[in-house]
Short mmCIF file of C-alpha atoms in Angstrom, two decimals:
data_model
loop_
_atom_site.label_atom_id
_atom_site.label_comp_id
_atom_site.label_asym_id
_atom_site.label_seq_id
_atom_site.Cartn_x
_atom_site.Cartn_y
_atom_site.Cartn_z
CA UNK A 150 113.03 61.44 107.52
CA UNK A 151 110.09 60.45 109.68
CA UNK A 152 111.86 58.78 112.43
CA UNK A 153 111.06 54.91 113.37
CA UNK A 154 110.44 53.61 116.74
CA UNK A 155 110.46 49.81 117.65
CA UNK A 156 108.57 48.68 120.64
CA UNK A 157 110.44 45.32 121.89
CA UNK A 158 110.23 43.17 125.33
CA UNK A 159 108.29 40.29 126.49
CA UNK A 160 104.37 38.85 125.90
CA UNK A 161 101.62 41.02 127.89
CA UNK A 162 104.00 43.90 129.11
CA UNK A 163 101.77 46.69 127.15
CA UNK A 164 103.39 47.33 124.12
CA UNK A 165 100.15 46.69 122.32
CA UNK A 166 98.48 49.11 124.90
CA UNK A 167 101.43 51.59 124.02
CA UNK A 168 101.07 51.30 119.95
CA UNK A 169 97.28 51.90 120.57
CA UNK A 170 98.13 54.61 122.47
CA UNK A 171 100.45 56.31 120.12
CA UNK A 172 98.51 55.39 117.12
CA UNK A 173 95.38 56.13 118.28
CA UNK A 174 94.14 53.63 116.62
CA UNK A 175 91.01 54.95 115.65
CA UNK A 176 92.02 58.28 113.50
CA UNK A 177 95.78 56.91 112.39
CA UNK A 178 96.09 54.01 110.45
CA UNK A 179 97.10 50.66 111.66
CA UNK A 180 98.68 48.23 109.03
CA UNK A 181 98.87 44.48 109.65
CA UNK A 182 101.22 42.49 106.89
CA UNK A 183 100.45 39.17 107.53
CA UNK A 184 102.72 36.43 106.60
CA UNK A 185 105.23 39.21 105.31
CA UNK A 186 105.95 40.68 108.48
CA UNK A 187 104.71 38.27 110.85
CA UNK A 188 103.93 39.33 114.23
CA UNK A 189 104.75 42.81 113.70
CA UNK A 190 102.33 45.98 113.07
CA UNK A 191 103.19 49.11 112.19
CA UNK A 192 101.30 52.84 112.54
CA UNK A 193 101.48 56.58 111.74
CA UNK A 194 101.29 58.03 114.93
CA UNK A 195 101.18 62.28 115.55
CA UNK A 196 101.76 63.44 119.17
CA UNK A 197 102.45 66.49 120.46
CA UNK A 198 103.21 67.57 116.84
CA UNK A 199 105.79 64.88 116.65
CA UNK A 200 104.82 62.81 113.59
CA UNK A 201 106.61 58.79 113.86
CA UNK A 202 106.13 55.85 112.62
CA UNK A 203 105.61 52.84 115.33
CA UNK A 204 106.46 49.40 115.10
CA UNK A 205 104.45 46.42 117.74
CA UNK A 206 107.37 43.70 117.02
CA UNK A 207 104.92 40.97 119.30
CA UNK A 208 106.40 39.29 122.59
CA UNK A 209 109.99 38.05 122.73
CA UNK A 210 110.45 34.73 124.55
CA UNK A 211 113.86 36.09 126.15
CA UNK A 212 115.18 31.94 126.50
CA UNK A 213 118.86 31.85 125.96
CA UNK A 214 118.05 29.48 123.35
CA UNK A 215 115.16 31.11 122.19
CA UNK A 216 116.18 34.76 121.85
CA UNK A 217 118.05 34.93 119.12
CA UNK A 218 115.74 32.96 116.68
CA UNK A 219 113.00 34.90 117.58
CA UNK A 220 114.79 38.30 117.48
CA UNK A 221 116.55 37.04 113.73
CA UNK A 222 112.72 36.16 113.23
CA UNK A 223 110.71 39.31 113.56
CA UNK A 224 112.09 41.68 116.02
CA UNK A 225 115.61 41.98 115.15
CA UNK A 226 114.92 43.36 111.46
CA UNK A 227 112.32 45.64 113.53
CA UNK A 228 115.20 47.04 115.59
CA UNK A 229 117.66 47.41 112.77
CA UNK A 230 114.91 48.97 111.07
CA UNK A 231 114.34 51.58 113.72
CA UNK A 232 115.79 54.83 115.28
CA UNK A 233 114.83 54.60 118.59
CA UNK A 234 113.95 50.91 120.87
CA UNK A 235 111.47 51.16 123.20
CA UNK A 236 112.26 48.42 125.38
CA UNK A 237 108.97 47.45 127.69
CA UNK A 238 109.28 45.41 131.12
CA UNK A 239 106.52 44.98 133.47
CA UNK A 240 106.24 47.29 136.70
CA UNK A 241 104.27 44.45 138.88
CA UNK A 242 106.16 41.53 137.70
CA UNK A 243 109.20 42.71 138.16
CA UNK A 244 112.28 41.82 136.76
CA UNK A 245 112.85 38.41 135.64
CA UNK A 246 115.13 36.33 133.22
CA UNK A 247 113.95 36.92 129.93
CA UNK A 248 114.37 40.67 130.50
CA UNK A 249 117.95 40.33 130.88
CA UNK A 250 118.66 38.40 128.00
CA UNK A 251 116.59 40.83 126.07
CA UNK A 252 118.48 43.80 127.34
CA UNK A 253 121.92 41.78 126.38
CA UNK A 254 120.85 41.53 123.07
CA UNK A 255 119.84 45.12 122.90
CA UNK A 256 122.64 46.09 124.51
CA UNK A 257 124.85 44.54 121.54
CA UNK A 258 122.93 45.91 118.67
CA UNK A 259 124.57 49.89 120.19
CA UNK A 260 120.86 51.20 119.22
CA UNK A 261 119.35 54.01 121.01
CA UNK A 262 117.18 52.17 123.73
CA UNK A 263 115.19 53.67 126.35
CA UNK A 264 113.68 51.23 128.85
CA UNK A 265 110.12 51.55 129.85
CA UNK A 266 108.94 50.24 133.06
CA UNK A 267 105.15 49.82 132.09
CA UNK A 268 102.43 49.06 134.70
CA UNK A 269 103.02 51.37 137.23
CA UNK A 270 99.77 53.25 137.96
CA UNK A 271 98.57 52.15 141.84
CA UNK A 272 101.97 51.13 142.71
CA UNK A 273 104.89 53.18 143.67
CA UNK A 274 107.23 54.37 141.07
CA UNK A 275 110.46 54.10 142.63
CA UNK A 276 109.85 51.31 143.81
CA UNK A 277 108.66 49.41 141.01
CA UNK A 278 111.43 50.76 138.91
CA UNK A 279 114.35 49.97 141.22
CA UNK A 280 115.47 46.33 140.26
CA UNK A 281 115.72 47.38 136.55
CA UNK A 282 118.19 49.57 136.56
CA UNK A 283 120.68 46.49 137.12
CA UNK A 284 119.75 45.79 132.99
CA UNK A 285 122.48 48.68 132.59
CA UNK A 286 120.39 50.32 129.93
CA UNK A 287 120.58 54.20 131.59
CA UNK A 288 117.37 56.03 132.29
CA UNK A 289 114.37 54.29 133.60
CA UNK A 290 110.94 56.24 132.29
CA UNK A 291 107.78 54.85 134.61
CA UNK A 292 104.57 54.94 132.61
CA UNK A 293 101.05 53.69 132.64
CA UNK A 294 100.30 53.02 128.80
CA UNK A 295 96.64 52.09 129.33
CA UNK A 296 96.13 55.68 131.01
CA UNK A 297 98.54 57.48 129.01
CA UNK A 298 100.58 58.25 132.32
CA UNK A 299 104.64 59.54 131.14
CA UNK A 300 103.85 59.32 127.77
CA UNK A 301 103.80 62.71 126.58
CA UNK A 302 106.80 63.81 128.21
CA UNK A 303 108.70 60.29 127.27
CA UNK A 304 107.50 61.29 123.62
CA UNK A 305 108.55 64.79 124.21
CA UNK A 306 112.62 63.68 125.31
CA UNK A 307 113.17 60.92 122.63
CA UNK A 308 111.82 63.45 119.67
CA UNK A 309 114.21 66.14 120.51
CA UNK A 310 117.17 65.16 118.45
CA UNK A 311 114.92 65.15 115.57
CA UNK A 312 113.16 68.38 115.50
CA UNK A 313 114.29 70.70 113.03
CA UNK A 314 113.80 74.22 113.50
CA UNK A 315 110.92 76.27 111.24
CA UNK A 316 110.12 79.99 111.31
CA UNK A 317 107.24 79.44 113.56
CA UNK A 318 103.68 80.71 112.23
CA UNK A 319 101.98 83.66 113.34
CA UNK A 320 99.32 82.77 116.39
CA UNK A 321 95.97 84.68 116.42
CA UNK A 322 96.06 87.31 118.97
CA UNK A 323 92.92 87.70 120.72
CA UNK A 324 92.08 91.20 118.77
CA UNK A 325 91.36 89.45 115.43
CA UNK A 326 88.30 89.27 116.22
CA UNK A 327 87.48 92.94 115.92
CA UNK A 328 85.63 93.21 112.74
CA UNK A 329 87.60 95.95 111.46
CA UNK A 330 90.98 93.62 112.44
CA UNK A 331 89.42 90.71 110.00
CA UNK A 332 89.55 93.37 106.95
CA UNK A 333 92.75 94.78 107.99
CA UNK A 334 94.56 91.26 108.61
CA UNK A 335 93.10 90.10 105.07
CA UNK A 336 94.33 93.38 103.26
CA UNK A 337 97.46 92.29 104.77
CA UNK A 338 97.48 88.63 104.45
CA UNK A 339 96.93 89.72 100.42
CA UNK A 340 99.61 92.33 100.23
CA UNK A 341 102.16 90.20 102.05
CA UNK A 342 102.01 87.25 99.72
CA UNK A 343 105.94 86.61 98.75
CA UNK A 344 106.65 87.61 95.28
CA UNK A 345 109.63 84.79 95.36
CA UNK A 346 110.99 83.23 92.65
CA UNK A 347 110.26 79.60 93.40
CA UNK A 348 108.79 77.95 90.99
CA UNK A 349 107.77 73.91 91.60
CA UNK A 350 108.41 73.10 87.92
CA UNK A 351 111.96 73.99 88.12
CA UNK A 352 112.55 70.84 90.85
CA UNK A 353 112.21 67.09 89.61
CA UNK A 354 108.94 65.69 90.58
CA UNK A 355 109.90 62.75 93.38
CA UNK A 356 107.80 59.83 92.34
CA UNK A 357 107.11 56.70 94.54
CA UNK A 358 105.98 53.32 93.22
CA UNK A 359 104.03 50.94 95.90
CA UNK A 360 102.39 48.27 96.04
CA UNK A 361 101.62 44.72 97.86
CA UNK A 362 104.58 42.16 96.78
CA UNK A 363 103.99 40.78 93.35
CA UNK A 364 101.88 43.40 91.86
CA UNK A 365 104.61 44.09 89.00
CA UNK A 366 106.35 47.35 90.79
CA UNK A 367 109.21 46.12 89.55
CA UNK A 368 108.04 45.43 86.11
CA UNK A 369 106.44 48.88 85.88
CA UNK A 370 109.99 50.37 87.27
CA UNK A 371 111.90 48.59 84.40
CA UNK A 372 109.38 49.32 81.98
CA UNK A 373 109.61 53.16 83.01
CA UNK A 374 113.67 53.42 82.63
CA UNK A 375 113.68 50.97 79.41
CA UNK A 376 111.91 53.20 77.76
CA UNK A 377 113.44 56.17 78.51
CA UNK A 378 116.83 54.40 78.31
CA UNK A 379 118.33 56.52 81.44
CA UNK A 380 121.52 55.22 83.29
CA UNK A 381 120.08 53.99 86.75
CA UNK A 382 122.38 55.89 89.64
CA UNK A 383 122.73 52.95 91.95
CA UNK A 384 122.72 54.65 95.04
CA UNK A 385 122.23 51.95 97.99
CA UNK A 386 121.85 53.51 101.35
CA UNK A 387 121.09 51.38 104.69
CA UNK A 388 119.04 48.44 104.25
CA UNK A 389 115.54 50.54 105.30
CA UNK A 390 116.63 53.12 102.53
CA UNK A 391 115.08 53.09 98.76
CA UNK A 392 117.13 53.45 95.47
CA UNK A 393 116.71 57.16 94.19
CA UNK A 394 117.21 57.19 90.64
CA UNK A 395 117.12 60.27 88.45
CA UNK A 396 115.59 60.30 85.29
CA UNK A 397 114.31 62.22 82.51
CA UNK A 398 110.87 61.89 80.22
CA UNK A 399 109.70 65.12 77.89
CA UNK A 400 111.87 67.21 79.10
CA UNK A 401 110.76 67.03 82.86
CA UNK A 402 112.77 65.92 85.85
CA UNK A 403 111.57 63.07 88.20
CA UNK A 404 113.23 61.32 90.83
CA UNK A 405 112.10 57.32 90.94
CA UNK A 406 112.06 55.97 94.61
CA UNK A 407 112.29 52.39 94.03
CA UNK A 408 110.75 50.34 96.92
CA UNK A 409 111.26 47.00 95.10
CA UNK A 410 114.84 46.38 95.32
CA UNK A 411 115.44 47.18 91.80
CA UNK A 412 118.98 47.76 91.37
CA UNK A 413 119.82 47.59 87.17
CA UNK A 414 117.68 46.71 84.24
CA UNK A 415 117.10 43.20 83.53
CA UNK A 416 118.89 42.07 86.86
CA UNK A 417 115.48 41.25 88.72
CA UNK A 418 114.97 38.15 88.67
CA UNK A 419 113.39 36.64 91.88
CA UNK A 420 109.38 35.96 91.00
CA UNK A 421 109.05 36.82 94.93
CA UNK A 422 110.10 40.51 95.53
CA UNK A 423 111.26 41.86 99.15
CA UNK A 424 108.91 43.74 100.97
CA UNK A 425 109.88 46.15 103.37
CA UNK A 426 106.93 48.26 105.51
CA UNK A 427 109.26 50.51 106.23
CA UNK A 428 111.15 51.51 103.17
CA UNK A 429 107.50 51.85 101.79
CA UNK A 430 106.50 54.26 104.42
CA UNK A 431 109.59 56.30 104.13
CA UNK A 432 109.13 56.55 100.07
CA UNK A 433 105.61 57.72 100.73
CA UNK A 434 106.61 60.17 102.82
CA UNK A 435 109.60 61.85 100.96
CA UNK A 436 107.76 62.00 97.77
CA UNK A 437 105.35 64.66 95.90
CA UNK A 438 103.73 61.92 93.85
CA UNK A 439 102.59 58.41 95.05
CA UNK A 440 101.50 55.61 92.54
CA UNK A 441 100.01 52.83 94.26
CA UNK A 442 100.21 49.62 92.15
CA UNK A 443 96.93 47.31 92.35
CA UNK A 444 96.97 43.61 90.84
CA UNK A 445 93.77 43.62 88.56
CA UNK A 446 93.42 39.77 89.09
CA UNK A 447 93.55 39.82 92.85
CA UNK A 448 91.00 42.98 93.15
CA UNK A 449 91.53 45.50 96.39
CA UNK A 450 92.94 43.55 99.44
CA UNK A 451 92.78 44.85 103.15
CA UNK A 452 96.79 45.60 102.05
CA UNK A 453 96.23 47.80 99.32
CA UNK A 454 93.58 49.97 101.43
CA UNK A 455 96.44 49.81 104.60
CA UNK A 456 99.01 51.14 102.07
CA UNK A 457 96.06 53.55 100.98
CA UNK A 458 95.63 54.98 104.61
CA UNK A 459 99.10 55.75 104.93
CA UNK A 460 99.08 57.66 101.72
CA UNK A 461 96.14 59.78 102.81
CA UNK A 462 97.26 60.44 106.18
CA UNK A 463 100.71 62.03 104.57
CA UNK A 464 98.80 64.06 102.69
CA UNK A 465 100.60 63.24 99.15
CA UNK A 466 99.20 63.33 95.51
CA UNK A 467 98.04 59.99 94.53
CA UNK A 468 97.74 58.23 90.85
CA UNK A 469 96.25 54.66 91.25
CA UNK A 470 97.47 51.89 88.63
CA UNK A 471 95.46 48.89 88.35
CA UNK A 472 98.05 46.39 86.83
CA UNK A 473 98.01 42.95 85.19
CA UNK A 474 94.31 44.52 82.87
CA UNK A 475 95.48 42.74 80.21
CA UNK A 476 93.76 39.60 78.96
CA UNK A 477 90.98 39.70 81.64
CA UNK A 478 87.79 38.48 80.43
CA UNK A 479 85.29 41.48 79.71
CA UNK A 480 82.79 40.39 82.09
CA UNK A 481 86.17 40.29 84.94
CA UNK A 482 86.65 43.76 84.18
CA UNK A 483 83.46 45.00 84.68
CA UNK A 484 83.33 43.31 88.13
CA UNK A 485 86.33 44.58 88.87
CA UNK A 486 85.39 48.26 88.31
CA UNK A 487 82.16 47.72 90.30
CA UNK A 488 84.55 46.65 93.04
CA UNK A 489 86.91 49.83 92.88
CA UNK A 490 83.81 51.75 93.08
CA UNK A 491 82.44 50.17 95.60
CA UNK A 492 85.77 50.05 98.01
CA UNK A 493 87.88 53.17 96.84
CA UNK A 494 85.05 55.44 96.31
CA UNK A 495 85.67 57.67 98.87
CA UNK A 496 88.87 58.75 96.73
CA UNK A 497 87.21 60.78 94.62
CA UNK A 498 90.59 63.09 93.48
CA UNK A 499 92.25 60.53 92.34
CA UNK A 500 92.72 59.45 88.90
CA UNK A 501 92.78 55.46 88.06
CA UNK A 502 94.78 53.63 85.08
CA UNK A 503 94.40 50.61 83.81
CA UNK A 504 97.68 49.21 82.69
CA UNK A 505 99.52 46.51 81.92
CA UNK A 506 103.55 46.87 82.70
CA UNK A 507 104.52 43.86 81.07
CA UNK A 508 103.47 44.86 77.71
CA UNK A 509 103.98 48.68 78.32
CA UNK A 510 99.97 49.16 77.57
CA UNK A 511 98.95 52.58 79.10
CA UNK A 512 102.16 53.14 80.97
CA UNK A 513 102.42 56.47 79.47
CA UNK A 514 99.57 58.01 80.28
CA UNK A 515 100.98 57.60 83.97
CA UNK A 516 102.58 60.86 83.50
CA UNK A 517 100.24 62.84 82.42
CA UNK A 518 98.37 62.21 85.77
CA UNK A 519 101.78 62.01 87.76
CA UNK A 520 102.18 66.13 86.33
CA UNK A 521 98.63 67.02 86.95
CA UNK A 522 98.97 65.71 90.47
CA UNK A 523 101.89 67.63 90.93
CA UNK A 524 101.30 71.02 89.33
CA UNK A 525 97.42 70.86 91.65
CA UNK A 526 99.56 70.26 94.64
CA UNK A 527 101.99 73.10 94.46
CA UNK A 528 100.01 75.56 92.82
CA UNK A 529 100.27 79.18 94.16
CA UNK A 530 96.60 80.81 95.27
CA UNK A 531 96.17 84.15 96.92
CA UNK A 532 94.19 85.35 99.59
CA UNK A 533 91.31 87.27 97.98
CA UNK A 534 90.81 84.51 95.40
CA UNK A 535 90.57 81.90 98.31
CA UNK A 536 88.08 84.35 100.39
CA UNK A 537 85.90 84.75 97.90
CA UNK A 538 85.52 81.12 97.17
CA UNK A 539 84.94 80.68 100.98
CA UNK A 540 82.09 83.81 100.86
CA UNK A 541 80.51 81.63 97.91
CA UNK A 542 80.26 78.71 99.70
CA UNK A 543 78.39 80.60 102.50
CA UNK A 544 76.26 82.34 99.93
CA UNK A 545 75.26 78.78 98.45
CA UNK A 546 75.06 77.03 101.93
CA UNK A 547 75.29 78.78 105.31
CA UNK A 548 77.08 77.79 108.42
CA UNK A 549 74.94 76.05 110.96
CA UNK A 550 73.52 78.13 113.86
CA UNK A 551 75.72 77.10 117.36
CA UNK A 552 73.72 78.17 120.51
CA UNK A 553 71.41 80.25 118.68
CA UNK A 554 74.89 82.30 116.72
CA UNK A 555 75.66 82.02 113.09
CA UNK A 556 78.92 80.40 112.33
CA UNK A 557 81.03 83.32 111.08
CA UNK A 558 83.90 83.02 108.47
CA UNK A 559 85.48 85.87 108.29
CA UNK A 560 88.55 85.11 105.44
CA UNK A 561 90.71 82.46 104.05
CA UNK A 562 94.16 82.14 103.10
CA UNK A 563 96.73 79.52 101.90
CA UNK A 564 98.47 77.90 104.78
CA UNK A 565 100.93 75.45 102.87
CA UNK A 566 101.25 73.18 99.42
CA UNK A 567 101.92 69.64 98.82
CA UNK A 568 99.14 69.09 100.60
CA UNK A 569 97.17 72.15 99.66
CA UNK A 570 96.35 73.74 102.69
CA UNK A 571 93.70 76.52 103.23
CA UNK A 572 93.16 78.19 106.64
CA UNK A 573 89.83 79.72 107.51
CA UNK A 574 89.76 82.23 109.89
CA UNK A 575 86.46 83.12 112.16
CA UNK A 576 84.62 83.04 114.96
CA UNK A 577 83.31 79.52 116.89
CA UNK A 578 84.76 77.62 113.57
CA UNK A 579 85.73 74.89 116.57
CA UNK A 580 82.02 74.26 116.42
CA UNK A 581 81.48 73.50 112.43
CA UNK A 582 79.78 70.15 111.93
CA UNK A 583 82.04 67.39 110.17
CA UNK A 584 79.56 67.90 107.33
CA UNK A 585 79.53 71.16 106.62
CA UNK A 586 83.71 71.08 106.97
CA UNK A 587 83.34 68.30 104.37
CA UNK A 588 81.58 70.89 102.20
CA UNK A 589 83.97 73.13 102.10
CA UNK A 590 86.62 71.08 101.24
CA UNK A 591 84.82 69.66 98.39
CA UNK A 592 83.63 73.53 97.51
CA UNK A 593 87.19 74.56 97.41
CA UNK A 594 88.71 71.59 95.59
CA UNK A 595 85.73 71.95 92.67
CA UNK A 596 86.38 75.69 92.35
CA UNK A 597 90.20 74.94 92.13
CA UNK A 598 89.92 72.49 89.94
CA UNK A 599 92.18 70.45 92.09
CA UNK A 600 92.54 66.56 91.04
CA UNK A 601 95.15 64.40 92.39
CA UNK A 602 96.15 65.24 95.39
CA UNK A 603 93.95 65.78 98.56
CA UNK A 604 93.21 69.08 99.90
CA UNK A 605 93.12 70.42 104.05
CA UNK A 606 91.29 72.69 105.86
CA UNK A 607 92.25 74.02 108.83
CA UNK A 608 90.38 76.49 111.13
CA UNK A 609 91.35 79.19 113.30
CA UNK A 610 89.56 81.79 116.17
CA UNK A 611 89.78 83.48 119.12
CA UNK A 612 87.69 84.85 121.73
CA UNK A 613 86.34 88.54 121.70
CA UNK A 614 88.63 90.41 122.82
CA UNK A 615 86.69 93.49 124.12
CA UNK A 616 83.79 91.51 125.92
CA UNK A 617 83.98 92.57 129.65
CA UNK A 618 86.52 95.08 129.09
CA UNK A 619 85.88 99.08 129.77
CA UNK A 620 87.49 101.45 127.37
CA UNK A 621 90.45 103.04 128.56
CA UNK A 622 90.72 106.76 127.73
CA UNK A 623 94.30 108.09 127.20
CA UNK A 624 95.52 111.54 129.29
CA UNK A 625 94.58 113.83 126.51
CA UNK A 626 90.95 112.60 126.35
CA UNK A 627 90.53 112.33 130.38
CA UNK A 628 91.47 116.23 130.61
CA UNK A 629 88.64 116.68 128.07
CA UNK A 630 85.89 114.81 129.45
CA UNK A 631 87.20 116.83 132.99
CA UNK A 632 86.52 119.97 130.88
CA UNK A 633 83.26 118.98 129.55
CA UNK A 634 82.30 117.57 133.15
CA UNK A 635 82.79 121.56 134.32
CA UNK A 636 80.99 122.88 131.96
CA UNK A 637 78.36 120.85 132.68
CA UNK A 638 78.37 121.74 136.29
CA UNK A 639 77.91 125.33 135.54
CA UNK A 640 74.91 124.94 133.33
#
C-alpha cells in the first residue's frame, strides 16, 4: 500500500510550501475537497522513486482549550489516516507554547512522527533546532521547504521502512549505442522473453467504484451485488481501509473494492455517504480497473476532475459511469454530452456509460468495458512486434532533427503492464519533443488496439562509448603489427 504522510503544525510554519514542494504541484494533481475535508488538501507525490500521498492539514490553534477541537475537527482525522506525521515548526520564531501543545497530542497518538524545523536557511541550523529537543519527539530534521534543502534526505530516511525489494531493471551500458550491439540487444530481448505460465485471466479483477458523495456509488454497489446474489464477505479493516468483496459474474471472478462504506445489501439508509479521500486514493492504487461515477444532473465538477487526475496519475484502467441518466430531458442529455466532450475530451481511451443504478439500466454493460480494459492493460506483446510498430511510426512521421542530427529510435520492448509500458531505446531520445512523444503514444495505442487503459512510453539512451577512444590491440595483434612493420622496412 502507498504510504500516507500528514503535515501538521501551527499556521505559517511552511506546511503548504512543503506540500507544494513534495507534490510538485505543476505536475502532480492536488485535490482540494471543500466542505468535505475542510482545510485539508490531498496530493500524490513521487520523489526519488518513492511514491506517497501527502495531506496538508492547515493550521492548528495549539491553545490548551483550542487544540482538542481543532484536532478533532480536521487534523486528528488526518493523523489517524496517515502512516507518518511531519510535525513542522518555525526555526526563526523558535519554540512557543502552541508547539508544546501540539507535541503533547502527537506523543499521545503514538504515531510515527518526525519533527521538522523549517526556515533554517540563512541561520545556524544547530542554534535553530536546539530549543525543540525539549518537545521529546526524538531526532530533529532541519529543512528549508522554500529552497528544497534537506527534503530528499528526509524522504529517503522516512521511506526506508516502506521499500520493497524488487529485481533491478538492467541499466543501459555505454556499449549499447554501437550499431551491431543494438541489433544484438533486440534479438536477445526477443529470445529471452519469458515463456511462463502466468495468465492474468486466472486472477480476479480488482474493481474500485469511486466518485464524489451522493453520486450513487452505494446504489451501484448494491445493484451489482443484488443482481449477482452473492454472499457479501464483510472484512472491515481500519478506518482508512476499504472493504474487499469477492464476487462472480459470468464465470469471471472479481473483487469489488467498496469505498462507500456499504457493509450488507439493504443496510445503507444514510442519505449522505461518508466520504474518505484517503480511502478512495488507496482503493485506486490497489485496483486494476476504476469505475468513476459522475452525477448526470450535476455535470462535471472540479472534484470529479480531481479524482480523474488521481486515476490517470496512478495509471489505472478507467471506465466512466454517468449515473442518474434516467428522467433527463433530451435537451439536458445533449447538453451533458457536450460538456463531457469539452471537459473530458483528453480522455480518449475510456469508455463512457450512461446508466441508472437505481433502476438497473445499463449496469450490465459496464462489465464488458471492465473486461476489455483489464485485457488491454495486461496483454503481453513481444519485442519484435513493438519494434515493428515503432518503425512504422517512424516511416509515417520521422523524429525531429536536433542540432542538425536526426533522433534515432533503435528498438522497443515491453517495460511493464497495468498500465502497459513501452520502452524505446535510441540516440538523443531525451531531445524528443512532447508532440512527438504523444504521436508515438497514440500510434502504439491504435496499432495495439488498446482501449480502457492509459499507455506509457519510456525512453532510454546512452552516449557513444567509442567517441574519442583509440582501439586497443591484443598481444597477438601487436606481434602481427611488428612483423608487418619490419617487413615494410626491409623493402
